[in-house]
Amino acid sequence: MTEKDIRENLSRNIKTFRTIQNISQADLAERAEISIPFLSQIECGNKFPSPTILARISDALEVKVSDLFSDKESIKSEDCKFMIEAMKAILNAQVKSFESFCENFFEK
């Protein structure tokens, strides 16, 4: 694995974990106590964070530091369960909203 591969994995994985958790760059930067432009530079692969900042980013994303360097396939398999649970919650909320709409619409 080259340095370029490591940077690409890191930048892609931070953005992937952030997106999956529906966290904005501003929110992640605040949680990790770094600036938004610096986080953006990390996600673009232009900057490489120190070990301390890597630890703060992983804590903010609630993942292991090693997960930030994982290849694409391992992230997909690890996050599959999380995404399924998230979709179930979304669908359940939509069903409840639709039921409420129907009850109100057809009662009138």
mmCIF file with all atom_site columns, C-alpha atoms in Angstrom:
data_model
loop_
_atom_site.group_PDB
_atom_site.id
_atom_site.type_symbol
_atom_site.label_atom_id
_atom_site.label_alt_id
_atom_site.label_comp_id
_atom_site.label_asym_id
_atom_site.label_entity_id
_atom_site.label_seq_id
_atom_site.pdbx_PDB_ins_code
_atom_site.Cartn_x
_atom_site.Cartn_y
_atom_site.Cartn_z
_atom_site.occupancy
_atom_site.B_iso_or_equiv
_atom_site.pdbx_formal_charge
_atom_site.auth_seq_id
_atom_site.auth_comp_id
_atom_site.auth_asym_id
_atom_site.auth_atom_id
_atom_site.pdbx_PDB_model_num
ATOM 1   C CA . MET A 1 1   ? 0.000   0.000  0.000  1.00 0.00 ? 1   MET A CA 1
ATOM 2   C CA . THR A 1 2   ? 1.398   3.375  -0.989 1.00 0.00 ? 2   THR A CA 1
ATOM 3   C CA . GLU A 1 3   ? 1.179   6.662  0.855  1.00 0.00 ? 3   GLU A CA 1
ATOM 4   C CA . LYS A 1 4   ? -1.314  7.791  -1.786 1.00 0.00 ? 4   LYS A CA 1
ATOM 5   C CA . ASP A 1 5   ? -3.508  4.724  -1.058 1.00 0.00 ? 5   ASP A CA 1
ATOM 6   C CA . ILE A 1 6   ? -3.411  5.471  2.663  1.00 0.00 ? 6   ILE A CA 1
ATOM 7   C CA . ARG A 1 7   ? -4.434  9.098  2.111  1.00 0.00 ? 7   ARG A CA 1
ATOM 8   C CA . GLU A 1 8   ? -7.223  8.059  -0.274 1.00 0.00 ? 8   GLU A CA 1
ATOM 9   C CA . ASN A 1 9   ? -8.569  5.458  2.170  1.00 0.00 ? 9   ASN A CA 1
ATOM 10  C CA . LEU A 1 10  ? -8.470  7.932  5.044  1.00 0.00 ? 10  LEU A CA 1
ATOM 11  C CA . SER A 1 11  ? -10.167 10.750 3.171  1.00 0.00 ? 11  SER A CA 1
ATOM 12  C CA . ARG A 1 12  ? -12.829 8.480  1.679  1.00 0.00 ? 12  ARG A CA 1
ATOM 13  C CA . ASN A 1 13  ? -13.545 6.696  4.961  1.00 0.00 ? 13  ASN A CA 1
ATOM 14  C CA . ILE A 1 14  ? -13.916 9.835  7.053  1.00 0.00 ? 14  ILE A CA 1
ATOM 15  C CA . LYS A 1 15  ? -16.384 11.214 4.531  1.00 0.00 ? 15  LYS A CA 1
ATOM 16  C CA . THR A 1 16  ? -18.197 7.850  4.295  1.00 0.00 ? 16  THR A CA 1
ATOM 17  C CA . PHE A 1 17  ? -18.584 7.454  8.060  1.00 0.00 ? 17  PHE A CA 1
ATOM 18  C CA . ARG A 1 18  ? -19.646 11.091 8.379  1.00 0.00 ? 18  ARG A CA 1
ATOM 19  C CA . THR A 1 19  ? -22.210 10.751 5.595  1.00 0.00 ? 19  THR A CA 1
ATOM 20  C CA . ILE A 1 20  ? -23.629 7.462  6.872  1.00 0.00 ? 20  ILE A CA 1
ATOM 21  C CA . GLN A 1 21  ? -24.125 9.034  10.293 1.00 0.00 ? 21  GLN A CA 1
ATOM 22  C CA . ASN A 1 22  ? -25.659 12.146 8.716  1.00 0.00 ? 22  ASN A CA 1
ATOM 23  C CA . ILE A 1 23  ? -23.056 14.428 10.291 1.00 0.00 ? 23  ILE A CA 1
ATOM 24  C CA . SER A 1 24  ? -22.080 17.651 8.535  1.00 0.00 ? 24  SER A CA 1
ATOM 25  C CA . GLN A 1 25  ? -18.461 18.699 8.166  1.00 0.00 ? 25  GLN A CA 1
ATOM 26  C CA . ALA A 1 26  ? -19.165 21.526 10.597 1.00 0.00 ? 26  ALA A CA 1
ATOM 27  C CA . ASP A 1 27  ? -20.553 19.126 13.216 1.00 0.00 ? 27  ASP A CA 1
ATOM 28  C CA . LEU A 1 28  ? -17.669 16.679 12.851 1.00 0.00 ? 28  LEU A CA 1
ATOM 29  C CA . ALA A 1 29  ? -15.116 19.484 12.983 1.00 0.00 ? 29  ALA A CA 1
ATOM 30  C CA . GLU A 1 30  ? -16.706 20.798 16.162 1.00 0.00 ? 30  GLU A CA 1
ATOM 31  C CA . ARG A 1 31  ? -16.826 17.348 17.769 1.00 0.00 ? 31  ARG A CA 1
ATOM 32  C CA . ALA A 1 32  ? -13.191 16.671 16.825 1.00 0.00 ? 32  ALA A CA 1
ATOM 33  C CA . GLU A 1 33  ? -12.139 20.178 17.868 1.00 0.00 ? 33  GLU A CA 1
ATOM 34  C CA . ILE A 1 34  ? -10.613 21.041 14.494 1.00 0.00 ? 34  ILE A CA 1
ATOM 35  C CA . SER A 1 35  ? -11.453 23.696 11.930 1.00 0.00 ? 35  SER A CA 1
ATOM 36  C CA . ILE A 1 36  ? -13.887 23.034 9.107  1.00 0.00 ? 36  ILE A CA 1
ATOM 37  C CA . PRO A 1 37  ? -11.297 23.967 6.447  1.00 0.00 ? 37  PRO A CA 1
ATOM 38  C CA . PHE A 1 38  ? -8.794  21.522 7.955  1.00 0.00 ? 38  PHE A CA 1
ATOM 39  C CA . LEU A 1 39  ? -11.386 18.722 7.956  1.00 0.00 ? 39  LEU A CA 1
ATOM 40  C CA . SER A 1 40  ? -12.227 19.568 4.368  1.00 0.00 ? 40  SER A CA 1
ATOM 41  C CA . GLN A 1 41  ? -8.554  19.354 3.428  1.00 0.00 ? 41  GLN A CA 1
ATOM 42  C CA . ILE A 1 42  ? -8.320  15.940 5.130  1.00 0.00 ? 42  ILE A CA 1
ATOM 43  C CA . GLU A 1 43  ? -11.413 14.687 3.299  1.00 0.00 ? 43  GLU A CA 1
ATOM 44  C CA . CYS A 1 44  ? -9.952  15.930 0.005  1.00 0.00 ? 44  CYS A CA 1
ATOM 45  C CA . GLY A 1 45  ? -6.698  14.107 0.721  1.00 0.00 ? 45  GLY A CA 1
ATOM 46  C CA . ASN A 1 46  ? -4.664  17.327 0.757  1.00 0.00 ? 46  ASN A CA 1
ATOM 47  C CA . LYS A 1 47  ? -3.741  17.192 4.455  1.00 0.00 ? 47  LYS A CA 1
ATOM 48  C CA . PHE A 1 48  ? -2.806  14.312 6.720  1.00 0.00 ? 48  PHE A CA 1
ATOM 49  C CA . PRO A 1 49  ? -3.800  14.660 10.385 1.00 0.00 ? 49  PRO A CA 1
ATOM 50  C CA . SER A 1 50  ? -1.575  13.995 13.363 1.00 0.00 ? 50  SER A CA 1
ATOM 51  C CA . PRO A 1 51  ? -2.233  10.910 15.503 1.00 0.00 ? 51  PRO A CA 1
ATOM 52  C CA . THR A 1 52  ? -3.950  13.112 18.099 1.00 0.00 ? 52  THR A CA 1
ATOM 53  C CA . ILE A 1 53  ? -6.355  14.537 15.531 1.00 0.00 ? 53  ILE A CA 1
ATOM 54  C CA . LEU A 1 54  ? -6.955  11.082 14.047 1.00 0.00 ? 54  LEU A CA 1
ATOM 55  C CA . ALA A 1 55  ? -7.969  9.906  17.519 1.00 0.00 ? 55  ALA A CA 1
ATOM 56  C CA . ARG A 1 56  ? -10.326 12.865 17.967 1.00 0.00 ? 56  ARG A CA 1
ATOM 57  C CA . ILE A 1 57  ? -11.923 12.255 14.552 1.00 0.00 ? 57  ILE A CA 1
ATOM 58  C CA . SER A 1 58  ? -12.386 8.544  15.263 1.00 0.00 ? 58  SER A CA 1
ATOM 59  C CA . ASP A 1 59  ? -13.896 9.346  18.678 1.00 0.00 ? 59  ASP A CA 1
ATOM 60  C CA . ALA A 1 60  ? -16.255 11.870 17.099 1.00 0.00 ? 60  ALA A CA 1
ATOM 61  C CA . LEU A 1 61  ? -17.328 9.287  14.506 1.00 0.00 ? 61  LEU A CA 1
ATOM 62  C CA . GLU A 1 62  ? -17.446 6.525  17.148 1.00 0.00 ? 62  GLU A CA 1
ATOM 63  C CA . VAL A 1 63  ? -15.188 4.232  15.107 1.00 0.00 ? 63  VAL A CA 1
ATOM 64  C CA . LYS A 1 64  ? -11.728 2.790  15.680 1.00 0.00 ? 64  LYS A CA 1
ATOM 65  C CA . VAL A 1 65  ? -8.764  4.678  14.228 1.00 0.00 ? 65  VAL A CA 1
ATOM 66  C CA . SER A 1 66  ? -7.965  1.560  12.203 1.00 0.00 ? 66  SER A CA 1
ATOM 67  C CA . ASP A 1 67  ? -11.441 1.800  10.591 1.00 0.00 ? 67  ASP A CA 1
ATOM 68  C CA . LEU A 1 68  ? -10.422 5.146  9.133  1.00 0.00 ? 68  LEU A CA 1
ATOM 69  C CA . PHE A 1 69  ? -7.729  3.369  7.113  1.00 0.00 ? 69  PHE A CA 1
ATOM 70  C CA . SER A 1 70  ? -9.769  0.321  6.068  1.00 0.00 ? 70  SER A CA 1
ATOM 71  C CA . ASP A 1 71  ? -10.302 -0.526 2.448  1.00 0.00 ? 71  ASP A CA 1
ATOM 72  C CA . LYS A 1 72  ? -13.662 0.200  0.858  1.00 0.00 ? 72  LYS A CA 1
ATOM 73  C CA . GLU A 1 73  ? -15.077 -3.326 1.048  1.00 0.00 ? 73  GLU A CA 1
ATOM 74  C CA . SER A 1 74  ? -14.587 -3.689 4.794  1.00 0.00 ? 74  SER A CA 1
ATOM 75  C CA . ILE A 1 75  ? -16.437 -0.454 5.466  1.00 0.00 ? 75  ILE A CA 1
ATOM 76  C CA . LYS A 1 76  ? -19.358 -1.639 3.375  1.00 0.00 ? 76  LYS A CA 1
ATOM 77  C CA . SER A 1 77  ? -19.628 -4.917 5.253  1.00 0.00 ? 77  SER A CA 1
ATOM 78  C CA . GLU A 1 78  ? -19.173 -3.349 8.706  1.00 0.00 ? 78  GLU A CA 1
ATOM 79  C CA . ASP A 1 79  ? -21.699 -0.610 8.082  1.00 0.00 ? 79  ASP A CA 1
ATOM 80  C CA . CYS A 1 80  ? -24.306 -2.841 6.484  1.00 0.00 ? 80  CYS A CA 1
ATOM 81  C CA . LYS A 1 81  ? -25.950 -3.596 9.844  1.00 0.00 ? 81  LYS A CA 1
ATOM 82  C CA . PHE A 1 82  ? -25.969 0.087  10.793 1.00 0.00 ? 82  PHE A CA 1
ATOM 83  C CA . MET A 1 83  ? -27.553 1.077  7.477  1.00 0.00 ? 83  MET A CA 1
ATOM 84  C CA . ILE A 1 84  ? -30.211 -1.636 7.756  1.00 0.00 ? 84  ILE A CA 1
ATOM 85  C CA . GLU A 1 85  ? -31.174 -0.430 11.242 1.00 0.00 ? 85  GLU A CA 1
ATOM 86  C CA . ALA A 1 86  ? -31.249 3.169  10.038 1.00 0.00 ? 86  ALA A CA 1
ATOM 87  C CA . MET A 1 87  ? -33.509 2.244  7.118  1.00 0.00 ? 87  MET A CA 1
ATOM 88  C CA . LYS A 1 88  ? -35.842 0.320  9.437  1.00 0.00 ? 88  LYS A CA 1
ATOM 89  C CA . ALA A 1 89  ? -36.142 3.381  11.681 1.00 0.00 ? 89  ALA A CA 1
ATOM 90  C CA . ILE A 1 90  ? -36.830 5.646  8.706  1.00 0.00 ? 90  ILE A CA 1
ATOM 91  C CA . LEU A 1 91  ? -39.404 3.272  7.256  1.00 0.00 ? 91  LEU A CA 1
ATOM 92  C CA . ASN A 1 92  ? -41.135 2.837  10.615 1.00 0.00 ? 92  ASN A CA 1
ATOM 93  C CA . ALA A 1 93  ? -41.363 6.610  10.998 1.00 0.00 ? 93  ALA A CA 1
ATOM 94  C CA . GLN A 1 94  ? -42.764 6.947  7.475  1.00 0.00 ? 94  GLN A CA 1
ATOM 95  C CA . VAL A 1 95  ? -45.360 4.230  8.101  1.00 0.00 ? 95  VAL A CA 1
ATOM 96  C CA . LYS A 1 96  ? -46.492 5.936  11.308 1.00 0.00 ? 96  LYS A CA 1
ATOM 97  C CA . SER A 1 97  ? -46.695 9.279  9.517  1.00 0.00 ? 97  SER A CA 1
ATOM 98  C CA . PHE A 1 98  ? -48.704 7.741  6.668  1.00 0.00 ? 98  PHE A CA 1
ATOM 99  C CA . GLU A 1 99  ? -51.072 6.016  9.110  1.00 0.00 ? 99  GLU A CA 1
ATOM 100 C CA . SER A 1 100 ? -51.633 9.303  10.914 1.00 0.00 ? 100 SER A CA 1
ATOM 101 C CA . PHE A 1 101 ? -52.275 11.073 7.615  1.00 0.00 ? 101 PHE A CA 1
ATOM 102 C CA . CYS A 1 102 ? -54.800 8.421  6.546  1.00 0.00 ? 102 CYS A CA 1
ATOM 103 C CA . GLU A 1 103 ? -56.620 8.530  9.868  1.00 0.00 ? 103 GLU A CA 1
ATOM 104 C CA . ASN A 1 104 ? -56.928 12.319 9.701  1.00 0.00 ? 104 ASN A CA 1
ATOM 105 C CA . PHE A 1 105 ? -57.819 12.420 6.010  1.00 0.00 ? 105 PHE A CA 1
ATOM 106 C CA . PHE A 1 106 ? -60.472 9.730  6.037  1.00 0.00 ? 106 PHE A CA 1
ATOM 107 C CA . GLU A 1 107 ? -62.095 10.887 9.282  1.00 0.00 ? 107 GLU A CA 1
ATOM 108 C CA . LYS A 1 108 ? -63.123 14.159 7.662  1.00 0.00 ? 108 LYS A CA 1
#
